[in-house]
Tab-separated table of N, CA and C in Angstrom:
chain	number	residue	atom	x	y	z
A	1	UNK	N	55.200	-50.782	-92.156
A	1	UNK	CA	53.783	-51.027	-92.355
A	1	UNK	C	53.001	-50.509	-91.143
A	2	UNK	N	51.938	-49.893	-91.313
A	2	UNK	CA	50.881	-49.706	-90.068
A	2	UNK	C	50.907	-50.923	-89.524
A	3	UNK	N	50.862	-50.605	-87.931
A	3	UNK	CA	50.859	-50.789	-87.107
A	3	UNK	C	49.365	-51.873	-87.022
A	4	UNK	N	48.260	-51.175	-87.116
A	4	UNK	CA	46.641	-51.563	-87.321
A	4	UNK	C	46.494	-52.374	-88.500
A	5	UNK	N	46.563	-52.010	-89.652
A	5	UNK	CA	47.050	-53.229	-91.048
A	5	UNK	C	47.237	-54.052	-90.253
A	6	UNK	N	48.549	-54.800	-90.072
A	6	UNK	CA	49.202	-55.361	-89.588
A	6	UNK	C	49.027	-56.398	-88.729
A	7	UNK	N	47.624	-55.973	-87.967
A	7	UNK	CA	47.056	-56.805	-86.703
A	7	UNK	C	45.911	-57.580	-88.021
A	8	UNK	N	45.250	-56.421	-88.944
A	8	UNK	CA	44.308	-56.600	-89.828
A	8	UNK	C	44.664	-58.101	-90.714
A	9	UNK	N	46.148	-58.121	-91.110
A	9	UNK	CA	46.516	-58.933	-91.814
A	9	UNK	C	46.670	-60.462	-90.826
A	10	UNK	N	46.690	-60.265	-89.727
A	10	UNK	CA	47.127	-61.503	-88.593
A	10	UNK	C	45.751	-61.888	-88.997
A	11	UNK	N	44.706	-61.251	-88.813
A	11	UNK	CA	43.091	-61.768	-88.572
A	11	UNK	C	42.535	-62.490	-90.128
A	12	UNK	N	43.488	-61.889	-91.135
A	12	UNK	CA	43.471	-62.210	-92.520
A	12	UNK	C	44.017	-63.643	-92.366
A	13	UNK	N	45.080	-64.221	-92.178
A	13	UNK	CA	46.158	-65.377	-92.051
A	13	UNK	C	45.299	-66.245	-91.127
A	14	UNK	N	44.316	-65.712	-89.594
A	14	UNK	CA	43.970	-66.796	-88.918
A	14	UNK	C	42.637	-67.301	-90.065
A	15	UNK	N	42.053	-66.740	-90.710
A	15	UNK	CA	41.364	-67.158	-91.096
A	15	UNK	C	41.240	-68.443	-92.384
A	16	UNK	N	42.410	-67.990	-92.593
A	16	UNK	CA	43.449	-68.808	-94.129
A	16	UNK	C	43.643	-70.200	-93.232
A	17	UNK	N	43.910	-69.958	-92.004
A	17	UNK	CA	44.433	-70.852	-91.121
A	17	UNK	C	42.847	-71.658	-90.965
A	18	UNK	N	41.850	-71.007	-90.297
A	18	UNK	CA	41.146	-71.907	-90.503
A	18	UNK	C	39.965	-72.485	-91.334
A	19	UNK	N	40.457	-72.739	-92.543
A	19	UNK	CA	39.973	-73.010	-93.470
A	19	UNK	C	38.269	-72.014	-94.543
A	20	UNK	N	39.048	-70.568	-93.811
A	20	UNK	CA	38.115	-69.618	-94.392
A	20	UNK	C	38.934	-68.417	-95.347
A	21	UNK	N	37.899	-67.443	-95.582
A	21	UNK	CA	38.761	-66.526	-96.764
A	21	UNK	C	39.351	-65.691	-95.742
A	22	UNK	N	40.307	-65.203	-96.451
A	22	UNK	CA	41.270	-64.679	-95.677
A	22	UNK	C	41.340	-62.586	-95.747
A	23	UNK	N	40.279	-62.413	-95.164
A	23	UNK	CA	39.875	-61.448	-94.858
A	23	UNK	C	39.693	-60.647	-93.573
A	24	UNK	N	40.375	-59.752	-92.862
A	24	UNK	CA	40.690	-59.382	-91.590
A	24	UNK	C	40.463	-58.203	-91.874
A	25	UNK	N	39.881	-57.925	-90.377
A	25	UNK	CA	39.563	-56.155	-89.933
A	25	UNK	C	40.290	-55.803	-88.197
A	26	UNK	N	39.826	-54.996	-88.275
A	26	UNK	CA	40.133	-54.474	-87.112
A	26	UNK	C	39.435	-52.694	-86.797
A	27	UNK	N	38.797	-52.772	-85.796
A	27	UNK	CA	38.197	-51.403	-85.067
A	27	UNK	C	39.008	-50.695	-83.815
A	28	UNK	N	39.225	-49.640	-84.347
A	28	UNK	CA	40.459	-48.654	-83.863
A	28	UNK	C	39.720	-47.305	-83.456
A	29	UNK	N	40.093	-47.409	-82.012
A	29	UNK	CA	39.248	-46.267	-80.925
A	29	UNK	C	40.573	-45.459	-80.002
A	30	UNK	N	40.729	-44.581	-80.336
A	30	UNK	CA	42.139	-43.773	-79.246
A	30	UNK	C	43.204	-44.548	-79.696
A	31	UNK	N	43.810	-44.852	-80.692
A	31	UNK	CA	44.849	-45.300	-80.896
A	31	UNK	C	45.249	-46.565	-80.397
A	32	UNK	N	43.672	-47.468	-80.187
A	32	UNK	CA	43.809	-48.713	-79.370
A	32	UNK	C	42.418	-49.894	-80.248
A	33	UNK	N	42.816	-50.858	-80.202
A	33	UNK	CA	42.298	-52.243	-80.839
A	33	UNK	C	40.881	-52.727	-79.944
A	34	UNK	N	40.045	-51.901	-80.722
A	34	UNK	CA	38.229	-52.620	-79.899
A	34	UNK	C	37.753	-53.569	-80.300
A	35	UNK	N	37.759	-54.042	-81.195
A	35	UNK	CA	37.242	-55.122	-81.897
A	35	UNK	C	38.469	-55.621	-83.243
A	36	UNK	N	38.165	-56.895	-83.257
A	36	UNK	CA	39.159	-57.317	-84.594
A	36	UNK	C	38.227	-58.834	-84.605
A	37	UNK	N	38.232	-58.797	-86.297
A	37	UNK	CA	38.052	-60.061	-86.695
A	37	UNK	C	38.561	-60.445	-88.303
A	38	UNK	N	37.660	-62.093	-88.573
A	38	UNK	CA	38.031	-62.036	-89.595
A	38	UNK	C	36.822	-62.677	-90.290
A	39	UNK	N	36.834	-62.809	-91.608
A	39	UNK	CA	35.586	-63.329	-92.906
A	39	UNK	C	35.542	-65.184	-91.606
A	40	UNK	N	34.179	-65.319	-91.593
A	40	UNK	CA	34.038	-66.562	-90.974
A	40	UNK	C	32.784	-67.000	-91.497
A	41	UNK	N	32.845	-66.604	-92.471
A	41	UNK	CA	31.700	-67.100	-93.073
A	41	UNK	C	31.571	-69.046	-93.425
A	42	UNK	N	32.870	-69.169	-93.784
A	42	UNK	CA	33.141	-70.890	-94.403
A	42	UNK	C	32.873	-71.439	-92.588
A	43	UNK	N	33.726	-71.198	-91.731
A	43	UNK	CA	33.648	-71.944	-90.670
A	43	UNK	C	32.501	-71.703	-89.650
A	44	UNK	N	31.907	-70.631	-89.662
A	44	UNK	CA	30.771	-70.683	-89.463
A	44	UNK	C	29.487	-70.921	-90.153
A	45	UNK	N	29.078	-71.243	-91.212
A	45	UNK	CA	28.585	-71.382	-92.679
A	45	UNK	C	27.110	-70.210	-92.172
A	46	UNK	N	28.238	-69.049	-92.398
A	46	UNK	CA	27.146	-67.728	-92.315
A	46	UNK	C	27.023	-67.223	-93.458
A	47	UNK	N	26.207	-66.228	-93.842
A	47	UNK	CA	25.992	-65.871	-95.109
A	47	UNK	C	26.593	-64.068	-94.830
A	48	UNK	N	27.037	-63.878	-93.775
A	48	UNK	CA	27.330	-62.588	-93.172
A	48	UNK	C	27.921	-62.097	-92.718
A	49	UNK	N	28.835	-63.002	-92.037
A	49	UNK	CA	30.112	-63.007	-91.237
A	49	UNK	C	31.469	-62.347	-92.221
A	50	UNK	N	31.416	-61.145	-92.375
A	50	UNK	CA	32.542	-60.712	-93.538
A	50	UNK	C	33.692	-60.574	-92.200
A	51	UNK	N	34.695	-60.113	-92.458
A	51	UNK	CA	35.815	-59.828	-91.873
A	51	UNK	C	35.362	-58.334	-91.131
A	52	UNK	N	34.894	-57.363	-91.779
A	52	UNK	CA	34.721	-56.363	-90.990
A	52	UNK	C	33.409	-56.493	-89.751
A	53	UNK	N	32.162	-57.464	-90.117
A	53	UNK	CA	31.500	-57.175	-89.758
A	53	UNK	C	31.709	-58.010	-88.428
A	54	UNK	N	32.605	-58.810	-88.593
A	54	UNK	CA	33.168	-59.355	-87.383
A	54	UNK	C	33.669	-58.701	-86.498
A	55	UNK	N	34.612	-57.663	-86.567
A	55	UNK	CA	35.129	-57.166	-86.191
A	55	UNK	C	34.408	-56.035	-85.206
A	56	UNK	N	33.120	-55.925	-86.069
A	56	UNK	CA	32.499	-54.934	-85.176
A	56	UNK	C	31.448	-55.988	-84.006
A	57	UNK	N	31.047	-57.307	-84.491
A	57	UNK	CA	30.996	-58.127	-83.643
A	57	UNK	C	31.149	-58.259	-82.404
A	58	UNK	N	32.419	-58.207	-82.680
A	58	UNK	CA	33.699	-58.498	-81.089
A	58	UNK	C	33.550	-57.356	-80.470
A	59	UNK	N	33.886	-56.249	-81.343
A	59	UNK	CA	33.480	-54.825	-80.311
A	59	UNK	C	32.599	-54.670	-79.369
A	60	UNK	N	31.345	-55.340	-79.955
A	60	UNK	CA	30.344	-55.159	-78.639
A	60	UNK	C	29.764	-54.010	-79.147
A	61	UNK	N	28.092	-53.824	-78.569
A	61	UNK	CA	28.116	-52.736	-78.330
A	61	UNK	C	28.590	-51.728	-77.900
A	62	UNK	N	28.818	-50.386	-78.425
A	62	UNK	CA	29.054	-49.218	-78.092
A	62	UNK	C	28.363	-48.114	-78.300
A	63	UNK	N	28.567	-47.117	-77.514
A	63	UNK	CA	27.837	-45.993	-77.419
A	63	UNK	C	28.230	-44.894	-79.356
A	64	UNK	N	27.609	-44.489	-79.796
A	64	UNK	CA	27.430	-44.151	-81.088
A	64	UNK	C	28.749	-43.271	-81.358
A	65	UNK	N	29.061	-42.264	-79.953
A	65	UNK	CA	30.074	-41.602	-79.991
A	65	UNK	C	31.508	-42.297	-80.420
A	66	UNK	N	31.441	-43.415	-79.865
A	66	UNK	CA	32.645	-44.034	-80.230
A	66	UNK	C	33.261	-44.665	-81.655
A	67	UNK	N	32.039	-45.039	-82.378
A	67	UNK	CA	31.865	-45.136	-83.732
A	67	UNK	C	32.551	-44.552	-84.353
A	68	UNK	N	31.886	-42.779	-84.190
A	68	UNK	CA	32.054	-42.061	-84.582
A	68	UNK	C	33.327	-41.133	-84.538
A	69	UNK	N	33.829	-41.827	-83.575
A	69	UNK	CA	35.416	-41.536	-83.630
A	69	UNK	C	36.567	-42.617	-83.932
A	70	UNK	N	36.213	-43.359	-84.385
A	70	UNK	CA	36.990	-44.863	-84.984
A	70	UNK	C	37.444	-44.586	-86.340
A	71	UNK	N	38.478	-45.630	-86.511
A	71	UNK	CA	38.645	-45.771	-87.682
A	71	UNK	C	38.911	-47.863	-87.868
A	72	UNK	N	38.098	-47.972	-89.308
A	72	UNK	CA	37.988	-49.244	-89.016
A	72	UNK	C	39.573	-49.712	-90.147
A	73	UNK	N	40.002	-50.910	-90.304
A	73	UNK	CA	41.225	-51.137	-91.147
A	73	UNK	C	40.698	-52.588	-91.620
A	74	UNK	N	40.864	-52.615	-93.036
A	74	UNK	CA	40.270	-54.187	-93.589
A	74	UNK	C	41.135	-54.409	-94.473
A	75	UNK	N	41.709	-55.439	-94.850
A	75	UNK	CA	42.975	-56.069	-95.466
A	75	UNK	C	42.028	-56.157	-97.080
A	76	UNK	N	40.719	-55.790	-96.957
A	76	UNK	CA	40.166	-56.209	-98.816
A	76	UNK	C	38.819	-55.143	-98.411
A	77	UNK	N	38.881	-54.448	-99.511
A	77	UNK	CA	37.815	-52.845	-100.289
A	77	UNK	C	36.601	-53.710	-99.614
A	78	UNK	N	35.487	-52.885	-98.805
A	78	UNK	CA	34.637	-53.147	-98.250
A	78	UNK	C	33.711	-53.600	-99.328
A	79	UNK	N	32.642	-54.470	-99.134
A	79	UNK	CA	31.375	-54.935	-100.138
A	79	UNK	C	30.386	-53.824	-99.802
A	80	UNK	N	29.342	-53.747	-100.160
A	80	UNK	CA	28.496	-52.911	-99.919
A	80	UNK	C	27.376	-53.419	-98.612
A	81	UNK	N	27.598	-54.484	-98.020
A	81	UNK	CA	27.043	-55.162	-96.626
A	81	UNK	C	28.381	-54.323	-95.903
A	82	UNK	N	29.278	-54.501	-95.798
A	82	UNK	CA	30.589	-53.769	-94.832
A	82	UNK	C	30.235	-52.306	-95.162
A	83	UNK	N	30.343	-51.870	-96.189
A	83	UNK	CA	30.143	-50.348	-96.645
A	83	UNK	C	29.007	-49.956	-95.827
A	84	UNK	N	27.814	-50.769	-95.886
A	84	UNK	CA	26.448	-50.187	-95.099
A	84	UNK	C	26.775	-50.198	-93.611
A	85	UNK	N	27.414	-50.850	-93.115
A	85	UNK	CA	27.564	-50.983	-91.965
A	85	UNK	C	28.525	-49.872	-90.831
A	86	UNK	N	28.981	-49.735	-91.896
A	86	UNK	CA	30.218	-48.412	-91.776
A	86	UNK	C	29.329	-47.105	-91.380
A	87	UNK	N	28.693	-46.927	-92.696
A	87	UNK	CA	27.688	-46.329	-93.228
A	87	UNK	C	26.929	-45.631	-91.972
A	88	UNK	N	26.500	-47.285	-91.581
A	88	UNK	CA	25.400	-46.813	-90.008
A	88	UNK	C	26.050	-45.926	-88.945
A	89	UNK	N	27.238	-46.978	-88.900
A	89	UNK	CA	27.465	-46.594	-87.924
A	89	UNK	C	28.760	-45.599	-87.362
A	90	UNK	N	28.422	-45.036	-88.759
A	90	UNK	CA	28.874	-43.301	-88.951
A	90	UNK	C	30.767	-43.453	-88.486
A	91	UNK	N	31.406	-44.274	-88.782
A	91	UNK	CA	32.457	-44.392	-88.682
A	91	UNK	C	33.198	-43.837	-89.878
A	92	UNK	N	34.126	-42.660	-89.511
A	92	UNK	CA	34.427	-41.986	-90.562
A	92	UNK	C	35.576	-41.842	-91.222
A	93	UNK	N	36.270	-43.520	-91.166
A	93	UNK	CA	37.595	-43.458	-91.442
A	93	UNK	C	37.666	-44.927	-92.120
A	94	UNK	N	38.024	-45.239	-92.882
A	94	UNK	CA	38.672	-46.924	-93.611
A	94	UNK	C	39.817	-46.564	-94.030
A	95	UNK	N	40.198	-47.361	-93.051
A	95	UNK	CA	42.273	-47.863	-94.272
A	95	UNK	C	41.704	-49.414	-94.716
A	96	UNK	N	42.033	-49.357	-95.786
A	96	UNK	CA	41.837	-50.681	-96.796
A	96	UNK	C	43.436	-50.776	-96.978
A	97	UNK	N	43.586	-52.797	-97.050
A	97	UNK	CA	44.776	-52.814	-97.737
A	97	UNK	C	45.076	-53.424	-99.198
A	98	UNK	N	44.078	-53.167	-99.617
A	98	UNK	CA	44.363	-53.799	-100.907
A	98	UNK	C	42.280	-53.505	-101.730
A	99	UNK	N	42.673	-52.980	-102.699
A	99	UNK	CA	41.329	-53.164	-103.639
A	99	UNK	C	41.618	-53.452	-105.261
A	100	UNK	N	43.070	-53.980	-105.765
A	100	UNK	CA	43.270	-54.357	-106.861
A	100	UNK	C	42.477	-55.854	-107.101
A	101	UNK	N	42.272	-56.676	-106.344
A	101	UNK	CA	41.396	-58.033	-106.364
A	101	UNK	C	39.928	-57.876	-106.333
A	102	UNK	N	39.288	-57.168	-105.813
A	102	UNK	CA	38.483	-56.696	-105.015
A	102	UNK	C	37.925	-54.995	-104.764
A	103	UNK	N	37.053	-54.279	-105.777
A	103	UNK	CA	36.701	-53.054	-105.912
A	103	UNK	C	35.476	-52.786	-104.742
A	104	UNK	N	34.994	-52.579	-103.783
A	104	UNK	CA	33.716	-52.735	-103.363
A	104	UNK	C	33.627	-51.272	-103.377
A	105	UNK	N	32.658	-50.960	-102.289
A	105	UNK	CA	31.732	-49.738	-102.317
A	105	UNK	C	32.626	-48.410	-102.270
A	106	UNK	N	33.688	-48.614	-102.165
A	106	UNK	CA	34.508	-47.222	-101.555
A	106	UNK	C	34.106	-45.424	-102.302
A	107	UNK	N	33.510	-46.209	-103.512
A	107	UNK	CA	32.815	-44.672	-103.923
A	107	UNK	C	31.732	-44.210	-103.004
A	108	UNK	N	30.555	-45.038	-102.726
A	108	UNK	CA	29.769	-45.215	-101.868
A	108	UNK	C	30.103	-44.421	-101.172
A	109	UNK	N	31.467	-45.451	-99.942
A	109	UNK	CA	31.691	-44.548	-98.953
A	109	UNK	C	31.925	-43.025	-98.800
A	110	UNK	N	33.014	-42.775	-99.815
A	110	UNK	CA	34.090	-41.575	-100.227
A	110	UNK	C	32.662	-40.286	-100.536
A	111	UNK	N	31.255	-41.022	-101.140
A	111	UNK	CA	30.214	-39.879	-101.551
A	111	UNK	C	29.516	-39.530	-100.002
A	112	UNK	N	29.657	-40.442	-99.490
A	112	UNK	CA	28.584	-40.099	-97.664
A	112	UNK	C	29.859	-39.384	-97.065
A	113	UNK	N	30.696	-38.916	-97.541
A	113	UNK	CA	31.708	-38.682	-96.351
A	113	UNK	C	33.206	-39.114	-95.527
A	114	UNK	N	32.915	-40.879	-96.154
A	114	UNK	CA	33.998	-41.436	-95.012
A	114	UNK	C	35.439	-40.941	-95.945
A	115	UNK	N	36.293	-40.927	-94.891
A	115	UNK	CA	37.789	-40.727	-95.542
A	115	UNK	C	38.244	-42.191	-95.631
A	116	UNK	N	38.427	-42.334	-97.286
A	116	UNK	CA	39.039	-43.954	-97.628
A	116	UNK	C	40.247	-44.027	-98.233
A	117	UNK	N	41.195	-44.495	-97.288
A	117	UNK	CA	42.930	-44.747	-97.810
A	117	UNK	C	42.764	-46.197	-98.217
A	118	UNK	N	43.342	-46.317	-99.387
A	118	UNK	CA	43.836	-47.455	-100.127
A	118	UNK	C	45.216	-47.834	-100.047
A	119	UNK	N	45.968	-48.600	-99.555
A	119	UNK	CA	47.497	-48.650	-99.629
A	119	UNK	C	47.491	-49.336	-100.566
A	120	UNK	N	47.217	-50.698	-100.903
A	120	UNK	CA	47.330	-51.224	-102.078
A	120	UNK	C	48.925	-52.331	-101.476
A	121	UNK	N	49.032	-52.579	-99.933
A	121	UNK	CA	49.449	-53.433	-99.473
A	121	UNK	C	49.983	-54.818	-100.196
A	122	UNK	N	51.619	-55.204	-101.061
A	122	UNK	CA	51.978	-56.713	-101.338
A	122	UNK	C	50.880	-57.222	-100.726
A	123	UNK	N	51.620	-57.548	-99.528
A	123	UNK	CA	51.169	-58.670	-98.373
A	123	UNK	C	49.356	-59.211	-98.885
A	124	UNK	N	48.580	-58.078	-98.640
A	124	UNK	CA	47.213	-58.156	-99.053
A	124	UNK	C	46.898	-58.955	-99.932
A	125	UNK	N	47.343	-57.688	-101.229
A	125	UNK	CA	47.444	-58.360	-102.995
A	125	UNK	C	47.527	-60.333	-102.905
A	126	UNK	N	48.803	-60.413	-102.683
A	126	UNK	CA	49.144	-61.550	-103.057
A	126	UNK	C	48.559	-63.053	-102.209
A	127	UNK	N	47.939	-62.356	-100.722
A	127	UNK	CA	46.774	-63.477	-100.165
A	127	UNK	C	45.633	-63.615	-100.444
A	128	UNK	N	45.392	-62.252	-101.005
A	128	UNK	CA	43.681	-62.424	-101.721
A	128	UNK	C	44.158	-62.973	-103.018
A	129	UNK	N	45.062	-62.696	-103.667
A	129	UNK	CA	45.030	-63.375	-105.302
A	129	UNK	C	45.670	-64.907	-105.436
A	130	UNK	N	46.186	-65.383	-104.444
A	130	UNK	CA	46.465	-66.708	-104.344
A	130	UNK	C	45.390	-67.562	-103.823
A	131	UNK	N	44.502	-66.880	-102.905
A	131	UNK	CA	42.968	-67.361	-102.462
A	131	UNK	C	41.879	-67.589	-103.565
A	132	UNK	N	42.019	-66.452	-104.716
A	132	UNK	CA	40.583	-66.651	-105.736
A	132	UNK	C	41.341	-67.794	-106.550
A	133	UNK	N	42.231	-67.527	-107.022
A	133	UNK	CA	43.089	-68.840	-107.566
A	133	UNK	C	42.890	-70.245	-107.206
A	134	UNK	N	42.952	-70.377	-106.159
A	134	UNK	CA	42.637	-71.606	-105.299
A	134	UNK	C	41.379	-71.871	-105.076
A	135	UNK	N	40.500	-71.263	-104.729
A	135	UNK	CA	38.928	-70.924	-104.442
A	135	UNK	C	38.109	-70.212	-104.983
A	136	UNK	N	38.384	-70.435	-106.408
A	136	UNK	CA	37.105	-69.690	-107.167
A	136	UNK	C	35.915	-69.438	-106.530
A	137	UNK	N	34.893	-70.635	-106.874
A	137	UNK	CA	34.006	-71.356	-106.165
A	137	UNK	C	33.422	-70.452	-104.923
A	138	UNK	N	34.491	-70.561	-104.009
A	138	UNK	CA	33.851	-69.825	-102.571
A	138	UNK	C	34.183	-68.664	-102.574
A	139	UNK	N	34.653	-68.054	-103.584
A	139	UNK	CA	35.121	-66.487	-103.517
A	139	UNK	C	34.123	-65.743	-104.159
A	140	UNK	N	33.686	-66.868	-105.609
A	140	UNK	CA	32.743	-65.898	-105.831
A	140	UNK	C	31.114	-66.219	-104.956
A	141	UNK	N	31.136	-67.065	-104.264
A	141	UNK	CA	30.196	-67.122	-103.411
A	141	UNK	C	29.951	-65.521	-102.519
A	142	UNK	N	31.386	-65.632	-101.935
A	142	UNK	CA	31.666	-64.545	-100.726
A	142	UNK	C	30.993	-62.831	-101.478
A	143	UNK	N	31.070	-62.954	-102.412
A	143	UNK	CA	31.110	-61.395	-102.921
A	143	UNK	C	29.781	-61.862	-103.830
A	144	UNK	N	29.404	-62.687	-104.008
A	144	UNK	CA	27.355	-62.582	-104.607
A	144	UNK	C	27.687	-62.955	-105.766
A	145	UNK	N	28.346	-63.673	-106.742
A	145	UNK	CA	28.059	-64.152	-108.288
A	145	UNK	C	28.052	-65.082	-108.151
């Protein structure tokens, strides 16, 4: 398994852990970990806090160049709030691990440009689909119905 996934999926699990959806990212600059987070929306009761956008959170500001040479990694198909954000900030790479639960913007992305790998990750699959199972309710909160 990637290496970056991998950290993506830890940030997925802490979040399962603390009593939020279990959605993890991670921002990848030179072959090195700038930012990582996860969906904190339940434990923070944000309306915004997705997993990616966390992730760019933690990063901090950065200079645009660096963006622009990143690649971001999210354990679930970006929404179109993550997609825009991408979007901005001209980051031209998503590894997704899973969009069989979960379809978001990736046409979006794939039409502006970004290069979008889908692995379609077990591991992913089966924490997001044991999560809507369990959490209707706040899942379909998380994604707007």
């Amino acid at each position: 398994m990637d290496k970056f996934l991998q950290e993506a999926i830890i940030e997925a699990k802490k979040g399962l852990e603390e009593g939020g959806i279990p959605i993890g990212s991670v921002l990848v600059y030179n072959d090195e970990i700038i930012g990582r987070g996860h969906n904190r929306r339940m434990q923070n009761g944000s309306v915004t806090l997705h997993g990616e956008m966390d992730a760019l959170e933690n990063a901090g500001r950065l200079p645009a160049s660096v963006y622009k040479e990143s690649t971001i990694y999210t354990t679930l198909s970006p929404c179109s709030m993550c997609s825009g954000a991408i979007l901005l900030y001209g980051i031209p790479k998503v590894i997704v691990g899973e969009n069989r639960n979960f379809l978001g913007d990736e046409a979006l992305l794939k039409e502006r440009g970004v290069d979008v790998q889908v692995l379609n990750d077990d591991d992913c699959i089966a924490m997001m689909r044991q999560f809507i199972i369990d959490n209707p309710k706040v899942w379909n909160e998380d994604i707007g119905e």
